[in-house]
Amino acid sequence: MGDLEVTTRSRPGRNDPCWCGSGQKYKKCHLDADARGEGGGPPPPHARPALRPGLVSPRRAVPAAIPRPDYAATGRPRAQGKDVKTAEELARLRRACQAAARVLRVTGEAVRVGITTDALDELAHAETIRLGGYPSPLNYRGYPKSLCTSVNEVICHGIPDNRPLEDGDIVNLDVTVFLDGMHGDCSATFLVGEVDPEGRRLVEAARECLAKGIAAVRPGRPISEIGKAIEAHASKHGYGVVRAYCGHGIGESFHTALQIPHHHDPSMKRLMEPGMTFTVEPMITEGSWEDAIWNDGWTAVTRDGKRSAQFEHTLAVTDRGAEILTVEG
Ligand code: MF3
Ligand code: CO
Ligand code: CO
């Protein structure tokens, strides 16, 4: 990527709102990072133009015959449900999770240079419906699409739009399916074309961080052990762990009150129990863990503009460890 792309970025005035939508003044937000990318000192090895919001297509319809979660019409989730599932609930959750894993695979197979994130949303939407499911993100707290597509410095909750994926991008696809009365949630980060070695290392480290988090799951242990294992691995690589977004209890509700931090938070003393179901979904950053939100109210980005990668599974705590539910049946 040449200097040209970097220098064509139009920059706000020092006291104008930052282009990232954080609501902060430019000088308090991205000015320094931008300056570093534009010749103030050695250029970063992979200076990219900042991602900008694109155009979002009209809302996709779900056939009336598909059972919907409680928020589908209103945008407001109500269901709660227990964090420890019965065998019957687990069987239903397994089916929702298997469908989500399939939708993620099918959508991920379509990732290539030039495809828009909106086209990926269309694919995920269609495959979910084909399996008899409702795409959980659609109208969840007003979210406009069926899939989250988080490119480069986007941490999570990127909204699919008309931006074609570019050679060298990394993109997380986050799929959640509501089926049999349960939500199954998983995500993975994909490489678009030729990604530079640093980007590939980041993505591999994020994959390993999820594996370390899962390996820390065992009944009788405090929930804090999960984030402890993840943070230890990320730190070893010099990477950050995002704090603003956590794993979560899941089942009849997309997100229950149960939180699973991905950094080490010793205050998370609740013990894991067999039958508990939750996600682990660490967001791992090349630089600082600090986040900002675009003024679309959803898109979470790194404050420093460096990249973030994420992988997610839905898990059930077993008698000995964890069962990964978001695998294809
Ligand atoms: N799937 C995301 C998670 O892992 C949540 C997306 S909420 C949405 O928790 F509204 F953006 F879809
Ligand atoms: Co999740
Ligand atoms: Co998710």
XYZ file of C-alpha atoms and ligand atoms in Angstrom:
343
model
C 0.000 0.000 0.000
C 1.558 3.228 -1.122
C 1.786 6.641 0.424
C -0.774 7.866 -2.049
C -3.669 6.164 -0.311
C -2.560 7.535 3.017
C -2.102 11.104 1.908
C -5.433 11.236 0.058
C -7.272 10.955 3.378
C -8.991 14.264 4.073
C -8.255 15.402 7.604
C -10.517 17.455 9.849
C -9.282 20.647 11.505
C -7.730 20.268 14.998
C -10.915 21.357 16.748
C -13.362 19.653 14.385
C -15.004 16.367 15.349
C -12.759 13.413 14.582
C -13.528 11.542 11.372
C -13.894 8.299 13.387
C -17.213 9.411 14.848
C -16.018 9.215 18.466
C -17.493 12.657 19.097
C -14.134 13.898 20.380
C -12.161 16.750 18.864
C -9.753 15.595 16.156
C -6.730 16.788 18.190
C -7.823 14.635 21.157
C -8.544 11.590 19.030
C -6.879 10.481 15.763
C -4.684 13.512 15.004
C -1.531 11.964 16.436
C -2.120 8.581 14.840
C -2.813 10.226 11.491
C 0.287 12.379 11.806
C 2.413 9.301 12.378
C 0.952 7.770 9.230
C 1.654 10.858 7.149
C 5.331 11.360 7.485
C 5.746 12.633 11.056
C 8.535 10.175 11.799
C 8.976 6.803 10.118
C 5.795 5.689 8.358
C 4.152 2.663 9.961
C 4.822 -0.460 7.927
C 1.208 -0.895 6.896
C -0.332 2.538 6.801
C -3.841 2.204 5.454
C -6.438 4.848 4.904
C -8.952 4.869 7.721
C -12.118 2.922 7.106
C -15.177 5.089 6.485
C -18.876 4.291 6.720
C -20.450 3.256 3.401
C -24.033 3.000 2.186
C -26.301 0.513 3.944
C -28.910 -1.280 1.819
C -32.608 -1.482 2.786
C -33.606 -3.952 5.458
C -33.903 -7.597 4.318
C -37.161 -9.470 4.931
C -37.599 -12.724 6.850
C -40.452 -15.024 5.716
C -43.440 -14.932 8.081
C -43.215 -18.695 8.661
C -39.824 -18.400 10.425
C -40.136 -18.183 14.236
C -38.684 -14.899 15.531
C -37.082 -13.770 18.771
C -39.095 -11.390 20.974
C -37.258 -8.261 19.763
C -37.736 -8.873 16.019
C -40.566 -6.337 15.739
C -39.710 -3.890 18.544
C -35.906 -3.997 18.692
C -36.121 -4.533 22.472
C -35.046 -7.919 23.865
C -36.984 -9.152 26.930
C -36.342 -12.890 27.382
C -33.780 -13.778 30.015
C -33.555 -17.489 30.815
C -31.150 -19.264 33.155
C -27.422 -19.495 32.600
C -27.414 -23.230 33.470
C -29.336 -25.234 30.861
C -31.330 -28.464 31.126
C -30.485 -31.336 28.774
C -33.489 -30.449 26.623
C -32.407 -26.790 26.382
C -28.859 -27.833 25.555
C -30.114 -30.021 22.709
C -31.973 -27.054 21.197
C -29.025 -24.704 21.717
C -26.763 -27.229 19.982
C -28.984 -27.097 16.882
C -28.944 -23.292 16.778
C -25.160 -23.299 17.215
C -24.630 -25.884 14.475
C -26.680 -23.751 12.089
C -24.618 -20.655 13.012
C -21.383 -22.561 12.352
C -22.665 -23.573 8.927
C -23.743 -20.025 8.021
C -20.330 -18.725 9.120
C -18.518 -21.282 6.951
C -20.665 -20.647 3.872
C -20.372 -16.860 4.217
C -16.641 -17.060 4.915
C -16.124 -19.089 1.746
C -17.421 -16.117 -0.244
C -14.828 -13.679 1.161
C -12.638 -12.407 -1.674
C -11.219 -9.150 -3.041
C -14.035 -7.011 -4.461
C -17.049 -8.540 -2.704
C -19.012 -6.008 -0.657
C -19.839 -6.657 2.969
C -23.486 -6.124 1.956
C -23.231 -9.100 -0.415
C -21.867 -11.164 2.502
C -24.843 -10.047 4.593
C -27.187 -11.165 1.824
C -25.523 -14.597 1.783
C -25.657 -15.030 5.572
C -29.276 -13.875 5.610
C -30.321 -16.322 2.867
C -28.452 -19.299 4.348
C -29.904 -18.663 7.824
C -33.437 -18.616 6.416
C -32.763 -21.704 4.302
C -31.924 -23.537 7.564
C -35.201 -22.348 9.110
C -33.505 -19.794 11.377
C -33.890 -16.059 12.041
C -30.681 -13.974 11.737
C -30.389 -12.797 15.359
C -28.658 -9.453 14.680
C -31.569 -8.209 12.527
C -33.284 -5.468 14.570
C -31.539 -6.562 17.788
C -31.566 -3.241 19.681
C -32.217 -1.729 16.250
C -29.194 -3.231 14.480
C -29.996 -2.941 10.757
C -28.435 -6.090 9.245
C -28.220 -9.887 9.612
C -24.438 -10.120 9.982
C -21.631 -8.097 11.571
C -18.659 -7.411 9.278
C -15.680 -5.866 11.057
C -12.846 -4.759 8.760
C -9.275 -3.908 9.895
C -9.507 -1.373 12.771
C -13.151 -2.258 13.413
C -13.277 -4.229 16.672
C -16.846 -5.532 16.321
C -20.397 -4.670 15.219
C -19.333 -3.357 11.801
C -22.444 -2.820 9.653
C -22.379 -4.417 6.190
C -22.332 -1.755 3.455
C -21.352 -1.144 -0.157
C -17.571 -1.117 0.466
C -15.836 -3.820 -1.586
C -13.259 -5.758 0.413
C -9.722 -4.790 -0.579
C -6.570 -6.816 -1.050
C -4.845 -6.972 2.356
C -7.961 -6.408 4.489
C -8.835 -8.607 7.424
C -12.562 -9.029 8.104
C -14.404 -10.627 11.000
C -17.778 -12.167 10.167
C -19.990 -12.587 13.233
C -23.008 -14.855 12.734
C -25.816 -15.468 15.196
C -28.780 -17.723 14.393
C -32.069 -18.020 16.310
C -33.405 -21.554 15.860
C -35.476 -23.856 18.077
C -35.940 -20.951 20.495
C -32.185 -20.526 21.071
C -29.401 -18.242 19.808
C -26.099 -19.706 18.563
C -23.253 -17.192 18.150
C -19.854 -17.556 16.439
C -17.369 -15.511 14.455
C -14.065 -15.774 12.648
C -11.604 -13.395 11.004
C -10.795 -13.976 7.328
C -7.881 -12.776 5.195
C -8.731 -10.888 2.012
C -6.185 -11.555 -0.752
C -2.556 -11.060 0.331
C -2.380 -9.884 3.949
C 0.956 -8.597 5.294
C 2.823 -10.808 7.815
C 1.893 -8.591 10.793
C -1.786 -8.897 9.923
C -1.531 -12.661 9.556
C 0.255 -12.899 12.918
C -2.481 -10.867 14.571
C -5.208 -13.106 13.163
C -3.387 -16.283 14.248
C -2.819 -14.881 17.740
C -6.527 -14.034 18.034
C -7.403 -17.607 17.020
C -4.998 -18.912 19.677
C -6.438 -16.555 22.290
C -9.886 -18.104 21.774
C -8.352 -21.588 22.111
C -6.577 -20.564 25.339
C -9.808 -19.125 26.717
C -11.721 -22.314 25.918
C -8.977 -24.458 27.465
C -9.385 -22.493 30.722
C -13.063 -23.494 31.037
C -13.640 -26.015 33.832
C -16.426 -26.364 36.399
C -15.486 -25.034 39.832
C -13.095 -22.416 38.470
C -13.837 -18.691 38.600
C -14.849 -17.052 35.331
C -11.826 -14.736 35.661
C -9.575 -17.666 34.668
C -10.784 -17.382 31.063
C -9.633 -13.783 30.641
C -6.452 -14.509 32.571
C -5.459 -17.175 30.033
C -6.402 -14.983 27.072
C -4.577 -11.903 28.320
C -1.435 -13.902 29.128
C -1.276 -15.133 25.541
C -2.039 -11.753 23.954
C 0.558 -9.991 26.137
C 3.204 -12.495 25.110
C 2.760 -11.207 21.536
C 2.581 -7.554 22.614
C -1.107 -7.375 21.677
C -3.981 -5.682 23.486
C -7.233 -7.243 24.718
C -10.395 -5.169 24.218
C -12.248 -4.531 27.488
C -15.435 -2.819 26.363
C -16.956 -5.986 24.857
C -17.157 -9.319 26.672
C -18.326 -12.844 26.093
C -21.865 -13.395 27.369
C -24.349 -15.911 28.638
C -26.545 -17.123 25.769
C -29.584 -19.294 25.075
C -33.170 -18.039 24.880
C -31.557 -14.588 25.100
C -28.895 -13.406 22.667
C -27.079 -11.812 25.624
C -27.840 -12.671 29.270
C -26.524 -10.745 32.278
C -23.582 -13.176 32.602
C -20.389 -11.476 31.373
C -17.130 -13.120 30.360
C -14.302 -10.547 30.275
C -11.413 -11.400 27.951
C -8.815 -9.555 30.021
C -7.872 -10.599 33.562
C -10.539 -9.190 35.869
C -10.047 -10.779 39.319
C -13.461 -9.501 40.447
C -15.176 -12.147 38.245
C -15.359 -14.670 41.048
C -18.493 -16.586 39.995
C -17.642 -20.252 39.503
C -18.307 -22.084 36.249
C -20.904 -24.852 36.558
C -21.773 -27.809 34.324
C -24.566 -26.802 31.943
C -23.633 -23.102 31.904
C -23.594 -21.723 28.378
C -21.728 -18.642 27.231
C -19.587 -17.284 24.444
C -15.866 -16.595 24.462
C -14.963 -14.027 21.794
C -11.698 -12.190 22.452
C -10.955 -9.082 20.376
C -7.180 -8.763 20.054
C -5.507 -5.535 18.959
C -2.191 -4.692 17.305
C -1.911 -1.639 19.537
C -3.951 -0.244 22.406
C -7.116 -2.007 23.658
C -9.010 1.290 23.806
C -12.128 1.622 21.690
C -14.341 4.329 20.200
C -17.752 4.100 18.541
C -18.731 5.634 15.207
C -21.765 7.871 15.228
C -23.826 5.091 13.626
C -24.028 3.937 17.271
C -22.648 0.468 16.450
C -19.272 0.339 14.749
C -16.611 -0.145 17.448
C -13.106 0.809 16.303
C -9.701 0.951 17.933
C -8.890 4.443 19.158
C -5.420 4.266 17.642
C -6.619 3.038 14.241
C -4.604 -0.181 14.441
C -6.178 -3.488 13.505
C -8.248 -5.841 15.663
C -9.023 -9.527 15.089
C -11.610 -11.766 16.749
C -12.832 -15.357 16.925
C -15.915 -16.550 18.805
C -17.520 -19.812 19.872
C -20.585 -20.615 21.969
C -19.677 -23.121 24.716
C -21.333 -25.322 27.297
C -19.481 -26.129 30.516
C -19.259 -29.921 30.935
C -18.188 -32.050 33.940
C -14.566 -31.845 32.787
C -14.181 -28.752 30.616
C -16.001 -27.173 27.675
C -18.082 -28.465 24.786
C -17.778 -26.215 21.722
C -21.352 -25.925 20.442
C -20.717 -23.814 17.324
C -19.391 -26.625 15.142
C -21.195 -28.102 12.148
C -23.329 -31.145 12.946
N -22.717 -11.364 17.685
C -22.312 -10.288 18.538
C -21.757 -10.952 19.785
O -20.895 -11.751 19.641
C -23.415 -9.357 18.891
C -23.929 -8.607 17.738
S -25.197 -7.593 18.273
C -25.699 -6.904 16.845
O -22.168 -10.773 20.888
F -26.781 -6.282 17.107
F -24.737 -6.124 16.390
F -25.903 -7.856 15.967
Co -21.289 -13.106 21.141
Co -21.108 -12.903 17.899
